[in-house]
Short mmCIF file of C-alpha atoms in Angstrom, two decimals:
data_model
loop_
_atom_site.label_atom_id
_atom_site.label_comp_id
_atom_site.label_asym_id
_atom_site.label_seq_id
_atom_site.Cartn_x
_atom_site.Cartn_y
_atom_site.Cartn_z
CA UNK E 177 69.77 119.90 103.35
CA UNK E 178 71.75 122.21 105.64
CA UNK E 179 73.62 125.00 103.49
CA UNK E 180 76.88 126.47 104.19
CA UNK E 181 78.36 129.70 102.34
CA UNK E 182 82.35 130.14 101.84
CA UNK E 183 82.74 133.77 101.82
CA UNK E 184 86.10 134.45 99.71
CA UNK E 185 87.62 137.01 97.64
CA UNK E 186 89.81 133.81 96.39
CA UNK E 187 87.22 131.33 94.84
CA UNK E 188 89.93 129.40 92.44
CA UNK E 189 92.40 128.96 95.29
CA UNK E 190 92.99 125.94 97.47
CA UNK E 191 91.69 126.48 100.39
CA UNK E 192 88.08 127.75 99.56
CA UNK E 193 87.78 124.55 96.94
CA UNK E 194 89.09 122.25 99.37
CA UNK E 195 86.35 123.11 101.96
CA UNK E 196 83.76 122.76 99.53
CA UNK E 197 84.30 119.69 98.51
CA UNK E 198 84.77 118.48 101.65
CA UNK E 199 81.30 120.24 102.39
CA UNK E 200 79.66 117.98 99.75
CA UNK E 201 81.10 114.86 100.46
CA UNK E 202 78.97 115.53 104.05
CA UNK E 203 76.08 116.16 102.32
CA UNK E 204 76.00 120.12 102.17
CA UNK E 205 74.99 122.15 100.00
CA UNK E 206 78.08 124.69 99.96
CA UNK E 207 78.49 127.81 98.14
CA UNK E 208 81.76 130.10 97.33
CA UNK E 209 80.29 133.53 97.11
CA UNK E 210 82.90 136.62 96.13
CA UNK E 211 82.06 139.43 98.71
CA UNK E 212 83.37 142.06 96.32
CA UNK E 213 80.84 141.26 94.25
CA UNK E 214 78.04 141.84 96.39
CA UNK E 215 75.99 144.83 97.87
CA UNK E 216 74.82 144.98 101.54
CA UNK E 217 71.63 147.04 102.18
CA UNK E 218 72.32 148.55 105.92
CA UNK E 219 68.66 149.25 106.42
CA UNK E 220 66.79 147.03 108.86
CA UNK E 221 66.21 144.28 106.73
CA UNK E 222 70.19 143.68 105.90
CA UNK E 223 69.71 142.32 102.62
CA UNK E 224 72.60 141.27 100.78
CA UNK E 225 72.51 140.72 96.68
CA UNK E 226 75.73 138.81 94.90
CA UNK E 227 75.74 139.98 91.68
CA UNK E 228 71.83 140.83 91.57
CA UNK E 229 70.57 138.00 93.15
CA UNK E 230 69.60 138.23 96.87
CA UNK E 231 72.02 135.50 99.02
CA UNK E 232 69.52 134.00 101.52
CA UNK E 233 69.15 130.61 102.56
CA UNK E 234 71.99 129.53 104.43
CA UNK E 235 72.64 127.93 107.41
CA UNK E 236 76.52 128.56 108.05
CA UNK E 237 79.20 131.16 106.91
CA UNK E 238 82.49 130.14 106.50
CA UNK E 239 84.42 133.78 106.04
CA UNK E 240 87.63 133.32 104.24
CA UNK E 241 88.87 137.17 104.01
CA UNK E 242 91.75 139.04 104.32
CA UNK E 243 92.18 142.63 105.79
CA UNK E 244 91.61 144.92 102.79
CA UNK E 245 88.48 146.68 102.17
CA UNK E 246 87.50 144.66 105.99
CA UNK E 247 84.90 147.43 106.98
CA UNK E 248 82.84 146.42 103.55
CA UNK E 249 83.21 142.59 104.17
CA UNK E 250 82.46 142.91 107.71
CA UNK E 251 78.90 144.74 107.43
CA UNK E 252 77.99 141.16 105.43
CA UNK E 253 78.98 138.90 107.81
CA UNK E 254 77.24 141.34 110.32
CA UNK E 255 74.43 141.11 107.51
CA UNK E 256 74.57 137.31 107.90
CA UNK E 257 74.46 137.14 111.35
CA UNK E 258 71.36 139.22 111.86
CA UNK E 259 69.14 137.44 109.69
CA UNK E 260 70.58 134.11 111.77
CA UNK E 261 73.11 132.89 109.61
CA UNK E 262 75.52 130.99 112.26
CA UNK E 263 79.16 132.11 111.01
CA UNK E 264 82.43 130.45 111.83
CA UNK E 265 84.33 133.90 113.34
CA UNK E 266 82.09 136.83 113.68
CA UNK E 267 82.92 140.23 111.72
CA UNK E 268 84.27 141.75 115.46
CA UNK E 269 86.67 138.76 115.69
CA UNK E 270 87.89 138.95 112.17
CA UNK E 271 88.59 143.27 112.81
CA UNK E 272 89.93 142.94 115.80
CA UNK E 273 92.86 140.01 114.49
CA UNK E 274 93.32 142.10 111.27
CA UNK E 275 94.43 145.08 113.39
CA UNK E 276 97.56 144.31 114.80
CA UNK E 277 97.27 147.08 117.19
CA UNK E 278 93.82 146.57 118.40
CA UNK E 279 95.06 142.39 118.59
CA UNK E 280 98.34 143.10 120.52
CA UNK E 281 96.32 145.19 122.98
CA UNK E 282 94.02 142.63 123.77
CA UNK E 283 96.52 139.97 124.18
CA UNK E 284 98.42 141.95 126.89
CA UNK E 285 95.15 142.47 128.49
CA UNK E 286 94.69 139.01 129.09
CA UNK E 287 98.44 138.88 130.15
CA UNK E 288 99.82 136.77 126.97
CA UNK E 289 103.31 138.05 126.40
CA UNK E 290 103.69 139.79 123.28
CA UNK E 291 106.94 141.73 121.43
CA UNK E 292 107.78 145.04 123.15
CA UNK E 293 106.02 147.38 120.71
CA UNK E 294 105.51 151.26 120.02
CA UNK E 295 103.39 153.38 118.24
CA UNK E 296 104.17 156.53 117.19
CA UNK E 297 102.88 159.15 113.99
CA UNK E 298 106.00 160.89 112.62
CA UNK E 299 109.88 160.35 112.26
CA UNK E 300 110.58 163.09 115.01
CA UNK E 301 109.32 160.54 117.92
CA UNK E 302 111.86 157.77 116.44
CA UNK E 303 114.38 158.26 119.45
CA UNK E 304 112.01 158.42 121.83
CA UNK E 305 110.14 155.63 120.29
CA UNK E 306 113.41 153.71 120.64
CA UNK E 307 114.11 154.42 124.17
CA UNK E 308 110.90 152.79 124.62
CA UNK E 309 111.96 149.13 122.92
CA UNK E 310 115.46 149.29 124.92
CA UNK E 311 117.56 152.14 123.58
CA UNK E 312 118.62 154.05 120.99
CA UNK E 313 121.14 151.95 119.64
CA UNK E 314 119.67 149.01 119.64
CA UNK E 315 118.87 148.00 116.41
CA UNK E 316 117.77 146.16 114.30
CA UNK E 317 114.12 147.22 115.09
CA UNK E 318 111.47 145.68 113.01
CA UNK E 319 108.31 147.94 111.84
CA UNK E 320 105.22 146.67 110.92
CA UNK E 321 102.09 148.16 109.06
CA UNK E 322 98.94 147.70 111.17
CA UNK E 323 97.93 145.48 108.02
CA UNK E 324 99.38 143.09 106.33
CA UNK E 325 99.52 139.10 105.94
CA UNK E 326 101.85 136.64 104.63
CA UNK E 327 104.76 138.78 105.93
CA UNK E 328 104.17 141.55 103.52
CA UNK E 329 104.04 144.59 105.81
CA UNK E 330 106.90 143.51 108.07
CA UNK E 331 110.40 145.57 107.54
CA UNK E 332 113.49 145.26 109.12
CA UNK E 333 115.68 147.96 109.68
CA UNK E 334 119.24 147.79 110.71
CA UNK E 335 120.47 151.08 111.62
CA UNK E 336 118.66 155.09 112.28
CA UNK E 337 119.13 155.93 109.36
CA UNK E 338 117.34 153.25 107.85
CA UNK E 339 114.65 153.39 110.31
CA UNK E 340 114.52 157.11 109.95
CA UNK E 341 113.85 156.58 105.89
CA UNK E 342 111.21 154.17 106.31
CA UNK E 343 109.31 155.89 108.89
CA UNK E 344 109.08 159.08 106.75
CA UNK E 345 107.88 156.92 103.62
CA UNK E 346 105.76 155.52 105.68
CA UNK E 347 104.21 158.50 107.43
CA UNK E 348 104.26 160.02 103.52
CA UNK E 349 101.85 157.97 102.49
CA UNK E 350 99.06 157.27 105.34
CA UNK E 351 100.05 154.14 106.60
CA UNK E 352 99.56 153.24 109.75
CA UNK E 353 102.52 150.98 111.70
CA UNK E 354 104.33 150.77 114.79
CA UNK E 355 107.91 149.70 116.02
CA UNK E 356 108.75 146.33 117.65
CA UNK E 357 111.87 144.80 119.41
CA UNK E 358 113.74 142.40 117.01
CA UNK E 359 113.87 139.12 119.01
CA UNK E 360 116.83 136.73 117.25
CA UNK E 361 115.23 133.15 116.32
CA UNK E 362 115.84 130.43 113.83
CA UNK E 363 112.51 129.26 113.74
CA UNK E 364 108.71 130.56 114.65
CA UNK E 365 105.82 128.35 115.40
CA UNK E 366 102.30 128.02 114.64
CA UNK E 367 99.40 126.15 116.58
CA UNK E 368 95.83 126.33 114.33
CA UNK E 369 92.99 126.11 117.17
CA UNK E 370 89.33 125.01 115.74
CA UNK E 371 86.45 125.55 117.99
CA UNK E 372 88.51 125.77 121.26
CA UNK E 373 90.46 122.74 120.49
CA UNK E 374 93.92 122.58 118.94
CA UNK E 375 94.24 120.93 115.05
CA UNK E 376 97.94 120.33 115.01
CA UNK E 377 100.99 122.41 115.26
CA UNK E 378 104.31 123.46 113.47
CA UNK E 379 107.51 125.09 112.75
CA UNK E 380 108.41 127.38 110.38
CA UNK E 381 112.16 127.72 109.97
CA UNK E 382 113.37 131.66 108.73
CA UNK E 383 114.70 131.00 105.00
CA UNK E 384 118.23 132.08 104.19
CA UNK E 385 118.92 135.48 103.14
CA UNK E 386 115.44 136.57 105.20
CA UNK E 387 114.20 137.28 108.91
CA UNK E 388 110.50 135.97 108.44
CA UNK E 389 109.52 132.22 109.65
CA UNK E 390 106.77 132.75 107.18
CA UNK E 391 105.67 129.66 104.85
CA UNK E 392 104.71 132.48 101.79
CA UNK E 393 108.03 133.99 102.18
CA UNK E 394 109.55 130.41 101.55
CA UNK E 395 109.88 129.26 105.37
CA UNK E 396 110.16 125.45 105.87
CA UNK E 397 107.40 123.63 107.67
CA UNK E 398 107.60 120.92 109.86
CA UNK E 399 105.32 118.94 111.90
CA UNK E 400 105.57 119.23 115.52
CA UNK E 401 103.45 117.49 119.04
CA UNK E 402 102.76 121.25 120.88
CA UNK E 403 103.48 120.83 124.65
CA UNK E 404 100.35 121.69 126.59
CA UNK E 405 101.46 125.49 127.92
CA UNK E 406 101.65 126.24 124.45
CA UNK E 407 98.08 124.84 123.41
CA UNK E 408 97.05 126.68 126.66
CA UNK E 409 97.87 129.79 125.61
CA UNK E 410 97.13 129.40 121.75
CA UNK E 411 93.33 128.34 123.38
CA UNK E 412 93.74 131.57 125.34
CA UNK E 413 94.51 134.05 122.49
CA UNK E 414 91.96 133.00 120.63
CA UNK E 415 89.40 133.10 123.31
CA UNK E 416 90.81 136.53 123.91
CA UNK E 417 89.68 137.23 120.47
CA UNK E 418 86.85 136.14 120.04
CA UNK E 419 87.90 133.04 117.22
CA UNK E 420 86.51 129.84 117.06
CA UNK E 421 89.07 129.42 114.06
CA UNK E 422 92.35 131.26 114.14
CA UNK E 423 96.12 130.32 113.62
CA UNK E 424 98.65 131.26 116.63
CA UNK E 425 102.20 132.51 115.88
CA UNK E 426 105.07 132.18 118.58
CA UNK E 427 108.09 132.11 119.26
CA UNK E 428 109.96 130.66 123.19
CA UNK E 429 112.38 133.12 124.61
CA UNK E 430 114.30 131.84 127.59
CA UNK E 431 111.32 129.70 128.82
CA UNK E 432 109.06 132.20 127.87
CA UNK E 433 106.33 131.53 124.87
CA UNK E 434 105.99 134.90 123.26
CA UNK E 435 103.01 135.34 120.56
CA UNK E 436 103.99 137.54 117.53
CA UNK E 437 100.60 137.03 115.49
CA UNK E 438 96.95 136.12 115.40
CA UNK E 439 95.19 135.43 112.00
CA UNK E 440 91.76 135.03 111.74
CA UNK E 441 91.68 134.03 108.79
CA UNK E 442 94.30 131.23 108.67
CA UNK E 443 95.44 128.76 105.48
CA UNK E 444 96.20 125.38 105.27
CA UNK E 445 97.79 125.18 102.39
CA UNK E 446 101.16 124.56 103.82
CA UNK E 447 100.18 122.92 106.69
CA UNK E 448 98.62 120.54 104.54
CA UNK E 449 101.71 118.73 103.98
CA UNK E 450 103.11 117.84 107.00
CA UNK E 451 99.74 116.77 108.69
CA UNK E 452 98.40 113.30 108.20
CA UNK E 453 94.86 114.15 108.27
CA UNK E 454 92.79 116.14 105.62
CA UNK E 455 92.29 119.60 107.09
CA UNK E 456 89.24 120.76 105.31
CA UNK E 457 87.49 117.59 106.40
CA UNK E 458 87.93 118.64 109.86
CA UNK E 459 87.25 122.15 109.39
CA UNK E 460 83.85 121.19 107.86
CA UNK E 461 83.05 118.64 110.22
CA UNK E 462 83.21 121.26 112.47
CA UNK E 463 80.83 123.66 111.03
CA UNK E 464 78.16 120.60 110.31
CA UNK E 465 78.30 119.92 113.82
CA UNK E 466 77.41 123.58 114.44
CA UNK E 467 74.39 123.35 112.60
CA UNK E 468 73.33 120.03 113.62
CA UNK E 469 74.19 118.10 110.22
CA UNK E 470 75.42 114.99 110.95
CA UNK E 471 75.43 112.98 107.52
CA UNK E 472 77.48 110.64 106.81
CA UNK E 473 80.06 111.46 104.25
CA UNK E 474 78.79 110.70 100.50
CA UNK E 475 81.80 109.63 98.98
CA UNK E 476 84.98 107.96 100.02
CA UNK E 477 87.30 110.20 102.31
CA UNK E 478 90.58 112.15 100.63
CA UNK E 479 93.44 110.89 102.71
CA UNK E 480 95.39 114.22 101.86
CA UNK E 481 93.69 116.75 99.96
CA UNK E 482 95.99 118.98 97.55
CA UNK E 483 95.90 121.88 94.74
CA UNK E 484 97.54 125.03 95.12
CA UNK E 485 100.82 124.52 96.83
CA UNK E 486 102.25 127.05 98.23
CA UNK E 487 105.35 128.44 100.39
CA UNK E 488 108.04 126.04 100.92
CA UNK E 489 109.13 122.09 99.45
CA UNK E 490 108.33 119.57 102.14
CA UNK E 491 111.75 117.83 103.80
CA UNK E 492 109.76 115.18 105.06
CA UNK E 493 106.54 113.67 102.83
CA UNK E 494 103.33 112.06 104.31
CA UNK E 495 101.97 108.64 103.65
CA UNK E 496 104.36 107.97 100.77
CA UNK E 497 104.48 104.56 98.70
CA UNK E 498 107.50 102.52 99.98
CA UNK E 499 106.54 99.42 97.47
CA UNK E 500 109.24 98.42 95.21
CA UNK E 501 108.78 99.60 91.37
CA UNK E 502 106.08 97.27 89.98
CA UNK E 503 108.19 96.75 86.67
CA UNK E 504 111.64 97.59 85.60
CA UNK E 505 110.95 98.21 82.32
CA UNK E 506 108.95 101.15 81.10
CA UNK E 507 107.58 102.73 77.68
CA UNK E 508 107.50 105.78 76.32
CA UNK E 509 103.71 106.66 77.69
CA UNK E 510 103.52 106.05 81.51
CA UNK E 511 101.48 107.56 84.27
CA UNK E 512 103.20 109.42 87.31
CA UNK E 513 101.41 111.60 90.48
CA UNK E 514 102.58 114.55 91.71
CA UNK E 515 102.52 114.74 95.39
CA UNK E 516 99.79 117.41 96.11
CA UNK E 517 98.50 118.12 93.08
CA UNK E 518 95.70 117.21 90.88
CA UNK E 519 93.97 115.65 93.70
CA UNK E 520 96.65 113.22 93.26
CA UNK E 521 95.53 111.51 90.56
CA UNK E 522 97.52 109.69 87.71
CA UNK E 523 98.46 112.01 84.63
CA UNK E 524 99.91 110.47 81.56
CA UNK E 525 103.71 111.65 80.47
CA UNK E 526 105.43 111.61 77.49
CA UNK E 527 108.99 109.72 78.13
CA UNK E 528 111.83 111.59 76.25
CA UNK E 529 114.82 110.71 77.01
CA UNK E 530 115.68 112.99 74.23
CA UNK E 531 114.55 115.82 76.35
CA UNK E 532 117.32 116.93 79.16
CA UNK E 533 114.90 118.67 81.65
CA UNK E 534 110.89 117.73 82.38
CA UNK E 535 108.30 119.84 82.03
CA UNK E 536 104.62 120.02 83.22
CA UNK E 537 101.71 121.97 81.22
CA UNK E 538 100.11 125.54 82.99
CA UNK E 539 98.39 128.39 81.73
CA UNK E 540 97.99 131.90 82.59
CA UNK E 541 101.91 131.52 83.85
CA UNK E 542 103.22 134.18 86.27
CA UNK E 543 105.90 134.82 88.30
CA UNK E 544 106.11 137.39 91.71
CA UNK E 545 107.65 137.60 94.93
CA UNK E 546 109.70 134.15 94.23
CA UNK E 547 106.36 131.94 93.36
CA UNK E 548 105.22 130.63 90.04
CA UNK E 549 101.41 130.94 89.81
CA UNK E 550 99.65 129.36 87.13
CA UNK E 551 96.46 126.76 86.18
CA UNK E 552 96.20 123.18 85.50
CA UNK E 553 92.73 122.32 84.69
CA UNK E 554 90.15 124.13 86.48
CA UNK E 555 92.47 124.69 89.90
CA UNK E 556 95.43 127.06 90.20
CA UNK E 557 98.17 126.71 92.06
CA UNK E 558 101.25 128.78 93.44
CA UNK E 559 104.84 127.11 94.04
CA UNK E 560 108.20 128.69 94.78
CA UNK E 561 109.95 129.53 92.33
CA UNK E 562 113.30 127.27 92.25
CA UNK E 563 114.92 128.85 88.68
CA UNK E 564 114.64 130.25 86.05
CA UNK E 565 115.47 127.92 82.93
CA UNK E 566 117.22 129.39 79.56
CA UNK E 567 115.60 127.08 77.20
CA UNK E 568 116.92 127.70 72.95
CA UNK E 569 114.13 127.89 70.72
CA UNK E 570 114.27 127.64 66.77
CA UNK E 571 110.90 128.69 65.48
CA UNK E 572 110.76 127.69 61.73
CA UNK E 573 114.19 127.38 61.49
CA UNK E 574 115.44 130.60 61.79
CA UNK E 575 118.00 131.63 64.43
CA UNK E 576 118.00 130.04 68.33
CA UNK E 577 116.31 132.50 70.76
CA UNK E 578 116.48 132.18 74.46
CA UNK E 579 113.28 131.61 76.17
CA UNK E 580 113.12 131.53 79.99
CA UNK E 581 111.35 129.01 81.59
CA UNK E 582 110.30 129.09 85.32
CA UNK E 583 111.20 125.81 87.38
CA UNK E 584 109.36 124.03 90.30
CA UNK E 585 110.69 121.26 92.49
CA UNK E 586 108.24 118.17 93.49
CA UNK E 587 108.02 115.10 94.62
CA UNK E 588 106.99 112.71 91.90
CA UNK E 589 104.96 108.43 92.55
CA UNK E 590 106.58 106.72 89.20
CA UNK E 591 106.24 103.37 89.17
CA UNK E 592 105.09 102.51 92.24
CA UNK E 593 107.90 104.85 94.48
CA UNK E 594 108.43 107.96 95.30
CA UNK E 595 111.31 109.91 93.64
CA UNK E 596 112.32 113.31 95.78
CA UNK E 597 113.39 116.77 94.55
CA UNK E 598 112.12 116.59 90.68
CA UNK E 599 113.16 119.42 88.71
CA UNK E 600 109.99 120.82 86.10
CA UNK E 601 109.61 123.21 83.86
CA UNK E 602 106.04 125.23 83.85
CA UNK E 603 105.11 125.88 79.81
CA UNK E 604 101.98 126.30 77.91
CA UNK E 605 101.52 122.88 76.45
CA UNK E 606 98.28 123.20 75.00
CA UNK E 607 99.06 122.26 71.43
CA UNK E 608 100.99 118.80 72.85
CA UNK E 609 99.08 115.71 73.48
CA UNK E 610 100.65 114.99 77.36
CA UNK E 611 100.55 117.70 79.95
CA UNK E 612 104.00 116.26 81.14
CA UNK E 613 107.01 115.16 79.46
CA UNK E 614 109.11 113.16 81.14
CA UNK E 615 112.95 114.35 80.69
CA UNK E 616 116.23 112.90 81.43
CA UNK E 617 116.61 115.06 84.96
CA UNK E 618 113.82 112.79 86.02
CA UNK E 619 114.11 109.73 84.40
CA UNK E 620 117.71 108.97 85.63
CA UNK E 621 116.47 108.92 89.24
CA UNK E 622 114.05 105.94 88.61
CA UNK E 623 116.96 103.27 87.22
CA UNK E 624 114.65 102.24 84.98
CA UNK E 625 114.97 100.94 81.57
CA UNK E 626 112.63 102.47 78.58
CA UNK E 627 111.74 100.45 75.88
CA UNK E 628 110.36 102.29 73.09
CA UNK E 629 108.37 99.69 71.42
CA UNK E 630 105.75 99.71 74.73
CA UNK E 631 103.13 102.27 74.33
CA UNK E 632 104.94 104.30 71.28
CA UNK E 633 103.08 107.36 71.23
CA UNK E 634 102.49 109.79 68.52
CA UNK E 635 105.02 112.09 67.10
CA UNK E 636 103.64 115.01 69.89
CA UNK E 637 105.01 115.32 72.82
#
């Protein structure tokens, strides 16, 4: 049995699961290892130990890593490699996107356009750094830190003095960043390229109140058919890099495609959504192929796989039920899906029509940077942050206190249809006996009647 390794710093998260079960519906025998907590020896045998126990074995890497501590998680992949593990984007690749420097260099060499960009160390070389992106007064200017993903690390500044402050914080602390024309756009897009070949391609609109087309910064994705220059030169930046794998970010000015990004290291959560075909399937088909596995698939195919949503509510759903309702009448125990999550499968809700909002069970809730994170079972997922909810509590009778609540939007299958835009609530329901209650927000979107005598559960809720 051929054996593939995920290497992630993310185990719980979407995209790493998805993969491996995908992985061993083929047949493989696949593996998410945490490179933080493993030790490389850099003598000549390269061995590397996860948590004391030597990883050897495999067949394929599948790196999953972001830029921080990259040095470290590059000399395992390099580990990998030399004792002839085959690996989905070499270490060299992965350094090379991660720098956006090093990346935009290497872009214009092989004459893809890129953003007008300078480098320079202190605030005293701001002017002239200016006069090099089109003048002094042309603003806004946007800088970036060399490192950075999911938009974090890209700040726009709309006058000197501005500029001037953030270049001196900047410079203050050691990090390293550069200047880069501000080029006006409503919307970015994306092209994901797999083994020289594009997967599918989108747009990412720039959310209100923001200048990033970025789906963790709440950008809107939508499905679009890539016209062949712009698979051309996706195919050519990743070639240019070195990436079997790698997600291609760019924008068309006057004709002209322009490529802001390169990540090595791209997600699919998002994309997920808008795409008609299961990602990881494809992704892992991939890698089999590499290693000359060619099993047929052990269980039945995922049409769409799901967990951890993240970035933006989808305006347009895939592969929804149009069916009528089965029944028009309903109890108070009935079983809904919520459109990518839970692998999609049926979870039974309490119907209170008592209750004015819904709400759907997580633990280890938090909130940051507009997103809810928390964990349903054994998978954890991210959404943005709609709201926050005031709810009145009256714990053993004693006065109302306000808690707050944090509030998703989804797309709910009740009854046999889909019902857009459902408000829920994210609390700890461990001590109920549904993870969802069904409340009044929802329930008046289905026209359905309840009657309580059908399915009358206990008194929890």
């Amino acid at each position: 049995m051929s054996r593939i390794l995920i290497l992630t710093a993310e185990p719980e998260n979407f995209v790493p699961k998805a993969l491996k079960e995908e992985a061993e519906k083929l047949g493989l025998d696949a593996e998410l290892i945490n490179p933080d907590e493993c030790t490389v020896s850099v003598c000549a045998d390269s061995k590397i130990q996860n948590k004391g126990e030597e990883v050897t074995g495999f067949d394929f890497c599948l790196p999953r890593l972001s830029e921080e501590n990259i040095n470290f998680k590059s000399s395992i992949m390099s580990a990998l490699t030399k004792n002839g593990v085959k690996i989905l984007n070499t270490s060299e690749a992965m350094k090379l996107a991660s720098n956006k420097i090093d990346c935009q260099l290497k872009l214009s060499e092989n004459g893809i356009d890129t953003p007008k960009s300078v480098l320079l160390a202190c605030d005293d070389q701001i002017e002239s750094a200016l006069e090099l992106l089109g003048g002094k007064d042309k603003f806004p200017v946007i800088v970036k830190t060399i490192y950075g993903t999911h938009g974090v690390g890209v700040i726009r500044a709309d006058s000197l003095a501005s500029l001037r402050s953030i270049v001196q914080q900047l410079s203050k602390t050691g990090v390293e960043f550069m200047l880069q024309e501000y080029i006006e756009h409503n919307a970015s897009s994306r092209i994901m390229i797999l083994g020289g070949e594009c997967l599918f391609g989108v747009s990412r609109s720039i959310p209100d109140g923001d200048f990033r087309s970025n789906a963790h910064q709440g950008a809107e994705l939508t499905r679009i058919e890539p016209t062949e220059e712009e698979i051309a030169i996706s195919i050519k930046a990743c070639a240019a890099l070195s990436l079997c794998f790698g997600a291609v970010d760019y924008i068309t000015v006057d004709g002209k495609i322009v490529v802001l990004e390169v990540n090595g290291s791209p997600g699919f959560e998002a994309g997920q959504k808008v795409v008609d075909f299961n990602i990881a399937e494809k992704i892992i088909a991939y890698c089999a192929s590499v290693v000359g596995h060619n099993a047929e698939p052990v269980a039945e195919p995922v049409a769409e796989p799901v967990a951890e949503p993240v970035a933006e509510p989808v305006a347009e759903p895939v592969a929804e039920p149009v069916a009528e309702p089965t029944e028009q009448i309903i109890g108070t125990v009935e079983s809904i899906i919520i459109k990518h999550f839970n692998d999609e499968k049926p979870i039974e809700a309490r119907v209170d029509t008592g209750a004015t909002n819904s709400c759907l069970h997580g633990e280890n809730i938090s909130e940051s940077d507009n997103f809810v994170k928390f964990k349903f079972e054994d998978m954890i997922y991210k959404f943005p942050l709609s709201r926050v909810s005031k709810i009145k509590a009256s714990p053993d009778g004693e006065t109302a206190e306000s808690i707050s609540r944090p509030v998703i939007v989804v797309d709910v299958i009740f009854n046999g249809v889909v019902i857009h835009d459902c408000e829920f609530t994210i609390a700890d329901r461990e001590n109920m006996k549904y993870d969802i209650l069904l409340g009044r927000n929802v329930l008046e979107k289905t026209g359905l009647l309840i009657d309580p005598s059908i399915n009358t559960p206990s008194s929890e809720a």
